[in-house]
CSV table of C-alpha atoms in Angstrom, one decimal:
chain,number,residue,atom,x,y,z
L,7,MET,CA,20.6,-1.3,94.7
L,8,SER,CA,17.5,-1.3,96.7
L,9,ALA,CA,14.2,-2.8,95.8
L,10,LEU,CA,12.5,0.6,95.9
L,11,THR,CA,15.0,2.0,93.4
L,12,ASN,CA,14.5,-1.1,91.2
L,13,GLU,CA,10.7,-0.6,91.3
L,14,ALA,CA,11.1,3.1,90.4
L,15,PHE,CA,13.4,2.2,87.6
L,16,LEU,CA,11.0,-0.4,86.3
L,17,GLU,CA,8.2,2.2,86.4
L,18,GLN,CA,10.4,4.6,84.4
L,19,VAL,CA,11.3,1.9,81.9
L,20,ILE,CA,7.6,0.9,81.5
L,21,ARG,CA,6.6,4.6,81.0
L,22,SER,CA,9.3,4.9,78.4
L,23,GLN,CA,8.0,1.8,76.6
L,24,ARG,CA,4.4,3.1,76.7
L,25,LYS,CA,5.5,6.4,75.3
L,26,ALA,CA,7.3,4.5,72.5
L,27,ILE,CA,4.1,2.5,71.9
L,28,ARG,CA,2.1,5.7,71.5
L,29,PHE,CA,4.6,7.1,69.1
L,30,TYR,CA,4.6,4.0,67.0
L,31,LEU,CA,0.8,3.7,67.0
L,32,ILE,CA,0.5,7.3,65.9
L,33,PHE,CA,3.2,6.8,63.3
L,34,ALA,CA,1.4,3.6,62.0
L,35,GLY,CA,-1.9,5.4,62.0
L,36,GLY,CA,-0.4,8.3,60.1
L,37,LEU,CA,1.0,5.9,57.5
L,38,VAL,CA,-2.3,4.1,57.2
L,39,LEU,CA,-4.1,7.4,56.8
L,40,LEU,CA,-1.7,8.5,54.2
L,41,GLY,CA,-2.1,5.2,52.3
L,42,VAL,CA,-5.9,5.5,52.5
L,43,ILE,CA,-5.7,9.1,51.2
L,44,VAL,CA,-3.6,7.9,48.3
L,45,LEU,CA,-6.0,5.0,47.6
L,46,VAL,CA,-9.0,7.3,47.8
L,47,ALA,CA,-7.3,9.8,45.5
L,48,ALA,CA,-6.6,6.9,43.1
L,49,PHE,CA,-10.2,5.9,42.7
L,50,LEU,CA,-12.1,9.1,43.3
L,51,SER,CA,-10.0,12.0,42.1
L,52,PRO,CA,-11.5,13.8,39.1
L,53,LEU,CA,-8.0,14.8,37.9
L,54,TRP,CA,-7.6,11.5,36.0
L,55,PHE,CA,-10.7,12.1,33.9
L,56,ILE,CA,-9.6,15.5,32.5
L,57,THR,CA,-8.6,14.2,29.1
L,58,GLY,CA,-11.5,11.8,29.0
L,59,THR,CA,-9.2,8.9,28.0
L,60,PRO,CA,-10.0,5.8,30.0
L,61,ILE,CA,-6.5,4.3,29.4
L,62,ILE,CA,-4.8,7.1,31.3
L,63,ALA,CA,-7.4,7.0,34.1
L,64,ASP,CA,-6.8,3.3,34.5
L,65,VAL,CA,-3.0,3.8,34.6
L,66,PHE,CA,-3.3,6.4,37.3
L,67,LYS,CA,-5.7,4.3,39.3
L,68,GLY,CA,-3.4,1.3,39.2
L,69,LEU,CA,-0.3,3.3,40.0
L,70,PHE,CA,-1.8,5.2,42.9
L,71,GLY,CA,-3.6,2.1,44.2
L,72,VAL,CA,-0.3,0.3,44.3
L,73,GLY,CA,1.4,3.4,45.9
L,74,GLY,CA,-1.4,3.6,48.6
L,75,ALA,CA,-1.1,-0.1,49.4
L,76,PHE,CA,2.6,0.2,49.7
L,77,VAL,CA,2.4,3.2,52.0
L,78,THR,CA,-0.2,1.4,54.1
L,79,SER,CA,2.0,-1.7,54.3
L,80,LEU,CA,4.8,0.3,55.8
L,81,SER,CA,2.7,0.6,59.0
L,82,ALA,CA,3.3,-3.1,59.6
L,83,PHE,CA,6.8,-2.3,60.7
L,84,GLN,CA,5.5,0.1,63.3
L,85,ILE,CA,2.9,-2.4,64.5
L,86,LYS,CA,5.8,-4.9,64.9
L,87,GLU,CA,7.6,-2.4,67.1
L,88,VAL,CA,4.4,-1.8,69.1
L,89,LEU,CA,4.0,-5.6,69.8
L,90,ASN,CA,7.7,-5.8,70.7
L,91,ARG,CA,7.3,-3.1,73.3
L,92,MET,CA,4.1,-4.5,74.7
L,93,GLU,CA,6.0,-7.8,75.3
L,94,LYS,CA,8.7,-5.8,77.1
L,95,ILE,CA,6.2,-4.0,79.2
L,96,GLN,CA,4.5,-7.3,80.1
L,97,ALA,CA,7.9,-8.7,81.2
L,98,PHE,CA,8.7,-5.6,83.2
L,99,GLU,CA,5.2,-5.7,84.8
L,100,THR,CA,5.8,-9.3,85.8
L,101,ILE,CA,9.1,-8.6,87.4
L,102,LYS,CA,7.6,-5.6,89.1
L,103,THR,CA,4.8,-7.7,90.6
L,104,GLN,CA,7.3,-10.4,91.7
L,105,MET,CA,9.4,-7.7,93.4
L,106,SER,CA,6.4,-6.2,95.1
L,107,GLY,CA,5.5,-9.7,96.5
L,108,LEU,CA,9.0,-10.2,97.8
L,109,LYS,CA,9.0,-6.7,99.4
L,110,ALA,CA,6.1,-7.7,101.5
L,111,SER,CA,7.7,-11.0,102.8
L,112,PRO,CA,10.6,-11.1,105.5
L,113,ARG,CA,13.9,-10.0,104.1
L,114,GLY,CA,16.2,-12.8,105.3
L,115,LYS,CA,14.0,-15.5,104.0
L,116,ASN,CA,13.6,-14.2,100.5
L,117,ALA,CA,17.0,-12.4,100.1
L,118,GLU,CA,18.3,-15.0,97.7
L,119,THR,CA,15.1,-15.0,95.6
L,120,GLN,CA,15.2,-11.2,95.5
L,121,LYS,CA,18.8,-11.2,94.4
L,122,ARG,CA,17.9,-13.7,91.6
L,123,LEU,CA,15.0,-11.5,90.5
L,124,GLU,CA,17.3,-8.5,90.4
L,125,GLU,CA,19.8,-10.3,88.3
L,126,LEU,CA,17.0,-11.5,86.0
L,127,MET,CA,15.7,-8.0,85.7
L,128,TRP,CA,19.1,-6.6,84.8
L,129,LYS,CA,19.4,-9.3,82.2
L,130,ILE,CA,16.1,-8.4,80.7
L,131,VAL,CA,16.9,-4.7,80.8
L,132,GLU,CA,20.2,-5.3,79.1
L,133,LYS,CA,18.6,-7.6,76.5
L,134,ALA,CA,15.3,-5.9,76.0
L,135,ALA,CA,15.7,-2.3,76.8
L,136,LEU,CA,19.3,-1.6,75.9
L,137,SER,CA,19.7,-4.0,72.9
I,668,MET,CA,32.2,5.8,91.7
I,669,ASP,CA,28.5,6.8,91.1
I,670,THR,CA,25.9,6.0,93.6
I,671,PRO,CA,23.2,3.4,92.7
I,672,GLU,CA,20.7,6.2,92.1
I,673,GLU,CA,23.0,7.9,89.8
I,674,GLN,CA,23.6,4.7,88.0
I,675,ILE,CA,19.9,4.1,87.6
I,676,GLU,CA,19.5,7.7,86.4
I,677,THR,CA,22.2,7.2,83.8
I,678,LEU,CA,20.7,3.9,82.7
I,679,ALA,CA,17.3,5.5,82.3
I,680,ARG,CA,18.8,8.2,80.2
I,681,ASN,CA,20.5,5.7,78.1
I,682,ILE,CA,17.3,3.8,77.6
I,683,GLU,CA,15.5,7.1,76.7
I,684,HIS,CA,18.3,7.9,74.3
I,685,ARG,CA,18.1,4.5,72.6
I,686,GLU,CA,14.3,4.9,72.3
I,687,LEU,CA,14.8,8.2,70.7
I,688,LEU,CA,17.3,6.7,68.2
I,689,ALA,CA,14.9,3.9,67.5
I,690,ARG,CA,12.2,6.4,66.7
I,691,ARG,CA,14.5,8.3,64.4
I,692,ARG,CA,15.4,5.1,62.7
I,693,ALA,CA,11.8,4.2,62.3
I,694,TRP,CA,11.2,7.6,60.8
I,695,LEU,CA,14.0,7.2,58.4
I,696,LEU,CA,13.2,3.6,57.4
I,697,SER,CA,9.7,4.7,56.6
I,698,LEU,CA,10.6,7.9,55.0
I,699,VAL,CA,13.0,6.5,52.5
I,700,PRO,CA,10.4,4.2,50.8
I,701,LEU,CA,7.9,7.0,51.1
I,702,VAL,CA,10.2,9.4,49.3
I,703,PHE,CA,11.0,6.9,46.6
I,704,ALA,CA,7.3,6.1,46.2
I,705,GLY,CA,6.5,9.8,45.9
I,706,LEU,CA,9.3,10.3,43.4
I,707,LEU,CA,8.1,7.4,41.3
I,708,LEU,CA,4.6,8.6,41.4
I,709,ALA,CA,5.7,12.2,40.5
I,710,TYR,CA,7.8,10.8,37.7
I,711,THR,CA,4.8,8.8,36.5
I,712,VAL,CA,2.5,11.8,36.7
I,713,TRP,CA,5.1,13.8,34.7
I,714,GLN,CA,5.3,11.0,32.1
I,715,VAL,CA,1.5,10.8,31.9
I,716,ALA,CA,1.3,14.6,31.6
I,717,GLY,CA,3.8,14.3,28.7
I,718,ALA,CA,1.7,11.5,27.2
I,719,LYS,CA,-1.4,13.7,27.6
I,720,LEU,CA,0.4,16.5,25.7
I,721,GLU,CA,1.4,14.2,23.0
I,722,LEU,CA,-2.0,12.8,22.8
I,723,ALA,CA,-3.5,16.2,22.5
I,724,GLN,CA,-1.0,17.0,19.8
I,725,THR,CA,-1.8,13.8,18.0
I,726,GLU,CA,-5.5,14.5,18.3
I,727,ALA,CA,-4.9,17.9,16.9
I,728,GLN,CA,-2.9,16.4,14.0
I,729,LEU,CA,-5.6,13.8,13.6
I,730,SER,CA,-8.2,16.5,13.5
I,731,ASN,CA,-6.1,18.5,11.0
I,732,THR,CA,-5.6,15.3,8.9
I,733,SER,CA,-9.3,14.5,9.1
I,734,SER,CA,-10.1,18.0,7.9
I,735,GLN,CA,-7.6,17.7,5.0
I,736,LEU,CA,-9.1,14.3,4.2
I,737,ASP,CA,-12.5,15.8,4.1
I,738,THR,CA,-11.2,18.5,1.7
I,739,VAL,CA,-9.6,15.9,-0.4
I,740,GLU,CA,-12.7,13.8,-0.4
I,741,SER,CA,-14.7,16.9,-1.4
I,742,ASN,CA,-12.3,17.6,-4.2
I,743,LEU,CA,-12.4,14.0,-5.3
I,744,THR,CA,-16.2,14.1,-5.3
I,745,SER,CA,-16.0,17.3,-7.4
I,746,LEU,CA,-13.5,15.7,-9.8
I,747,GLN,CA,-15.7,12.6,-10.0
I,748,SER,CA,-18.7,14.8,-10.9
I,749,GLN,CA,-16.5,16.5,-13.6
I,750,LEU,CA,-15.3,13.1,-14.9
I,751,PRO,CA,-18.3,12.4,-17.2
I,752,THR,CA,-17.9,15.8,-18.8
I,753,ALA,CA,-14.2,15.3,-19.2
I,754,GLN,CA,-14.8,11.9,-20.6
I,755,ALA,CA,-17.3,13.3,-23.1
I,756,ALA,CA,-14.8,16.0,-24.0
I,757,LEU,CA,-12.2,13.4,-24.3
I,758,THR,CA,-14.4,11.3,-26.6
I,759,GLN,CA,-15.1,14.3,-28.7
I,760,VAL,CA,-11.4,15.1,-28.9
I,761,GLY,CA,-10.7,11.5,-29.7
I,762,GLU,CA,-13.3,11.6,-32.6
I,763,GLN,CA,-11.8,14.8,-33.8
I,764,LEU,CA,-8.4,13.2,-33.5
I,765,THR,CA,-9.6,10.3,-35.6
I,766,GLN,CA,-11.1,12.6,-38.1
I,767,SER,CA,-7.9,14.6,-38.2
I,768,GLN,CA,-5.9,11.4,-38.6
I,769,SER,CA,-8.1,10.3,-41.4
I,770,ALA,CA,-7.7,13.7,-43.0
I,771,LEU,CA,-4.0,13.5,-42.4
I,772,GLU,CA,-3.9,10.1,-44.0
I,773,THR,CA,-5.9,11.4,-47.0
I,774,ALA,CA,-3.6,14.4,-47.2
I,775,GLN,CA,-0.6,12.0,-46.9
I,776,GLN,CA,-2.0,9.9,-49.7
I,777,GLU,CA,-2.6,12.9,-51.8
I,778,LEU,CA,0.9,14.1,-51.0
I,779,ASP,CA,2.2,10.7,-51.9
I,780,LEU,CA,0.3,10.8,-55.2
I,781,SER,CA,1.5,14.4,-55.7
I,782,GLN,CA,5.0,13.3,-55.0
I,783,SER,CA,4.6,10.3,-57.3
I,784,ALA,CA,3.2,12.6,-60.0
I,785,LEU,CA,6.0,15.0,-59.3
I,786,ALA,CA,8.5,12.2,-59.6
I,787,THR,CA,6.8,11.1,-62.9
I,788,ALA,CA,6.8,14.7,-64.0
I,789,GLN,CA,10.5,14.9,-63.0
I,790,VAL,CA,11.2,11.8,-65.0
I,791,ASP,CA,9.2,13.2,-68.0
I,792,LEU,CA,11.1,16.5,-67.6
I,793,ASP,CA,14.4,14.7,-67.5
I,794,SER,CA,13.3,12.7,-70.5
I,795,ALA,CA,12.1,15.9,-72.2
I,796,ARG,CA,15.5,17.5,-71.4
I,797,ALA,CA,17.2,14.5,-72.9
I,798,PHE,CA,15.0,14.8,-76.0
I,799,ILE,CA,15.6,18.6,-76.2
I,800,ARG,CA,19.3,18.1,-75.8
I,801,LYS,CA,19.3,15.6,-78.7
I,802,ALA,CA,16.7,17.4,-80.7
I,803,CYS,CA,17.1,17.7,-84.5
I,804,PRO,CA,15.4,21.0,-85.4
I,805,ILE,CA,13.8,20.8,-88.9
I,806,ASN,CA,14.2,24.0,-90.7
I,807,VAL,CA,11.6,24.1,-93.6
I,808,GLU,CA,13.8,26.6,-95.5
I,809,ALA,CA,16.8,24.4,-95.1
I,810,ILE,CA,15.1,21.2,-96.3
I,811,LYS,CA,13.1,23.0,-99.1
I,812,GLU,CA,15.1,21.4,-101.9
I,813,PHE,CA,15.0,18.1,-100.1
I,814,MET,CA,11.3,18.3,-99.8
I,815,ASN,CA,10.8,19.0,-103.5
I,816,GLN,CA,11.8,15.4,-104.3
I,817,GLU,CA,9.0,13.1,-105.3
I,818,THR,CA,10.2,10.0,-103.5
I,819,PRO,CA,8.3,7.7,-101.1
I,820,ALA,CA,10.7,8.6,-98.4
I,821,VAL,CA,10.0,12.3,-98.8
I,822,GLU,CA,6.3,11.6,-99.0
I,823,MET,CA,6.7,9.8,-95.7
I,824,LEU,CA,8.5,12.8,-94.3
I,825,ARG,CA,5.7,15.2,-95.3
I,826,PHE,CA,3.2,12.8,-93.8
I,827,LEU,CA,5.2,12.8,-90.5
I,828,LEU,CA,5.5,16.6,-90.4
I,829,VAL,CA,1.7,16.9,-91.0
I,830,MET,CA,1.1,14.4,-88.2
I,831,GLN,CA,3.4,16.4,-86.0
I,832,GLU,CA,1.5,19.6,-86.7
I,833,ASP,CA,-1.7,17.7,-85.8
I,834,ASN,CA,-0.2,17.0,-82.4
I,835,ILE,CA,-0.8,13.3,-82.5
I,836,ARG,CA,-0.3,12.2,-78.9
I,837,TRP,CA,1.6,9.4,-77.3
I,838,ASN,CA,-0.6,6.6,-76.1
I,839,PRO,CA,0.7,3.1,-75.8
I,840,GLY,CA,-2.8,1.6,-76.0
I,841,GLY,CA,-3.9,3.3,-79.1
I,842,PHE,CA,-3.7,2.7,-82.8
I,843,SER,CA,-5.3,5.7,-84.5
I,844,PRO,CA,-4.6,9.4,-84.9
I,845,GLU,CA,-7.5,10.1,-82.4
I,846,GLU,CA,-6.3,7.6,-79.8
I,847,GLY,CA,-2.6,8.1,-80.3
I,848,PHE,CA,0.2,5.6,-80.7
I,849,ASP,CA,3.3,4.2,-79.2
I,850,SER,CA,6.5,4.5,-81.2
I,851,PRO,CA,6.5,1.1,-83.1
I,852,ASP,CA,2.8,1.2,-83.8
I,853,PHE,CA,3.1,4.7,-85.2
I,854,ALA,CA,5.8,3.5,-87.6
I,855,LEU,CA,3.5,0.6,-88.7
I,856,TYR,CA,0.6,2.9,-89.0
I,857,ALA,CA,2.6,5.3,-91.2
I,858,LEU,CA,3.8,2.5,-93.4
I,859,GLN,CA,0.3,1.1,-93.7
I,860,ASN,CA,-1.1,4.6,-94.4
I,861,PHE,CA,0.9,4.6,-97.6
I,862,GLY,CA,-0.1,1.0,-98.5
I,863,PHE,CA,3.4,-0.4,-98.0
I,864,LEU,CA,2.1,-2.7,-95.3
I,865,THR,CA,-1.4,-4.1,-94.7
I,866,ASP,CA,-3.4,-5.9,-92.0
I,867,TYR,CA,-1.0,-5.3,-89.2
I,868,GLY,CA,-2.7,-4.1,-86.0
I,869,ARG,CA,-1.7,-2.8,-82.6
I,870,GLY,CA,1.3,-4.6,-81.1
I,871,SER,CA,2.8,-5.9,-84.4
I,872,ARG,CA,6.4,-4.9,-84.1
I,873,PRO,CA,8.2,-3.6,-87.2
I,874,TRP,CA,11.4,-5.6,-86.4
I,875,ASN,CA,9.2,-8.7,-86.8
I,876,ILE,CA,7.9,-7.6,-90.2
I,877,LEU,CA,10.7,-5.7,-92.0
I,878,ARG,CA,14.0,-6.9,-93.0
I,879,PRO,CA,17.2,-5.6,-91.4
I,880,ALA,CA,19.4,-3.1,-93.3
I,881,SER,CA,23.1,-2.9,-93.2
I,882,SER,CA,23.2,0.8,-94.3
I,883,LEU,CA,20.6,3.5,-94.0
I,884,MET,CA,18.8,5.4,-96.6
I,885,ASP,CA,16.3,8.2,-96.1
I,886,GLY,CA,13.0,6.8,-95.0
I,887,ASP,CA,14.5,3.6,-93.5
I,888,ILE,CA,13.5,2.5,-90.0
I,889,VAL,CA,15.8,2.8,-86.9
I,890,TYR,CA,14.7,1.0,-83.8
I,891,TYR,CA,16.4,1.1,-80.4
I,892,ASP,CA,16.6,-1.1,-77.3
I,893,SER,CA,14.3,1.3,-75.5
I,894,GLY,CA,11.6,0.5,-78.1
I,895,TYR,CA,11.7,3.8,-80.1
I,896,THR,CA,11.0,3.1,-83.8
I,897,MET,CA,11.8,6.1,-85.9
I,898,PHE,CA,12.2,7.1,-89.6
I,899,TYR,CA,15.7,8.0,-90.7
I,900,TYR,CA,16.6,11.1,-92.7
I,901,ASN,CA,19.9,12.7,-93.5
I,902,LEU,CA,18.8,16.3,-93.8
I,903,PRO,CA,20.8,19.5,-94.8
I,904,VAL,CA,21.7,21.8,-91.9
I,905,SER,CA,20.9,24.9,-93.9
I,906,TYR,CA,19.6,25.9,-97.3
I,907,GLY,CA,22.2,25.3,-100.0
I,908,SER,CA,24.7,23.8,-97.6
I,909,SER,CA,26.2,20.4,-98.2
I,910,ASP,CA,26.4,19.7,-94.4
I,911,THR,CA,23.8,17.3,-93.3
I,912,ARG,CA,22.5,15.9,-90.0
I,913,GLU,CA,21.4,12.4,-89.4
I,914,CYS,CA,18.0,12.7,-87.8
I,915,VAL,CA,15.2,10.3,-86.9
I,916,ILE,CA,11.5,11.2,-86.8
I,917,GLY,CA,8.9,9.3,-85.0
I,918,MET,CA,6.5,9.0,-82.0
I,919,THR,CA,8.0,9.8,-78.6
I,920,PRO,CA,6.3,10.4,-75.2
I,921,LEU,CA,6.5,14.1,-76.2
I,922,GLY,CA,4.6,13.5,-79.4
I,923,ILE,CA,6.1,13.3,-82.9
I,924,GLN,CA,9.7,14.5,-82.5
I,925,ALA,CA,12.7,14.8,-84.8
I,926,GLN,CA,15.8,13.7,-82.9
I,927,LEU,CA,19.5,13.1,-83.7
I,928,ILE,CA,20.1,9.5,-84.5
I,929,ASP,CA,22.2,9.0,-81.4
I,930,PHE,CA,19.4,10.2,-79.0
I,931,ALA,CA,19.0,6.6,-77.7
I,932,GLU,CA,21.4,3.7,-77.3
I,933,SER,CA,21.9,0.6,-79.5
I,934,PRO,CA,20.2,1.5,-82.7
I,935,ASP,CA,19.4,-1.2,-85.3
I,936,TYR,CA,18.2,-0.6,-88.8
I,937,LEU,CA,15.3,-1.9,-90.9
I,938,LYS,CA,14.9,-1.5,-94.6
I,939,ALA,CA,11.7,0.5,-95.5
I,940,PRO,CA,9.5,-1.3,-98.0
I,941,TYR,CA,9.7,1.6,-100.4
I,942,ASN,CA,13.5,1.6,-100.5
I,943,PRO,CA,15.4,-0.7,-102.7
């Protein structure tokens, strides 16, 4: 496997990870937005005051407030995925930089180092990208 | 055997596929709690809607009850305003009832008195019946010859018949023809009227004054346990007949009556002062 191929592959993996980050960010944003909508509905909706009984209004406020907070908290899982992918991207970027540096140096001198980097990259790919 | 480019391509596809699966998993893992939360909220909204409905029904019932309570209160107020009138009427009825009870008691007393008088009259009637049953009718024609005798006993009989015609009345407290007599006092009065006895007043009993007799003669005294004190005469039944009837004449509750000698129980005899 050539260095050029590895570099292209790393680019592809990094793009894939960025795409996943976008998805998770949008997903997390959607969840936060949904939770905020529920929270706003809980505290501002005029529906609860139809009967004019403060007890029912308070019950609705409490329930919908808890519901909104719960929905919003679900976005934490997506944020975790985002952070995970950013770490992977960072690792792939580091490997990519190292491989670019090796490509500029003489082949015979750094053949062993390049081979070690490729093995390391494949380990990372196996562990991070395919796990 | 694939070329390295093909292997890279396959690997990239695998990675893409796994990313796709990871996204789907993220969708599912987020969607499940969302769906549950939505269901719970919907259930809560449904429950609250039911509670609202019950609340509205309860409020309607409360309003209805309140309305009924107002009506009852109004009725109660009306009844309370009528209460003094009713109390006055009740007091009036009570007074009338008291008056009626008083009148009833008076009527009851009068009834008791009437019943007592009726009982007394019944006793008197029974007594009168007894007297009538044991009466000794004196036929003037039948005793004409007997009356022609000039003896003190016959004189006494004439006197008794005159007193009978004068309707001398029975009166236990009296001692004169105007007042009346009881039976022993009348016998004493008759004897004193002819001068055979003197100075005996009311309550002096003949059996304490006269001597007893073993046999009877006309004009003798017969007295009974019941207190009757009568003059004895053995009178002919009819004119010219030899049949006689033993009669006694004296004061009774019915006035001066002639009775058969056995009209009362336990007779005892007293000798008249004018008989030997």
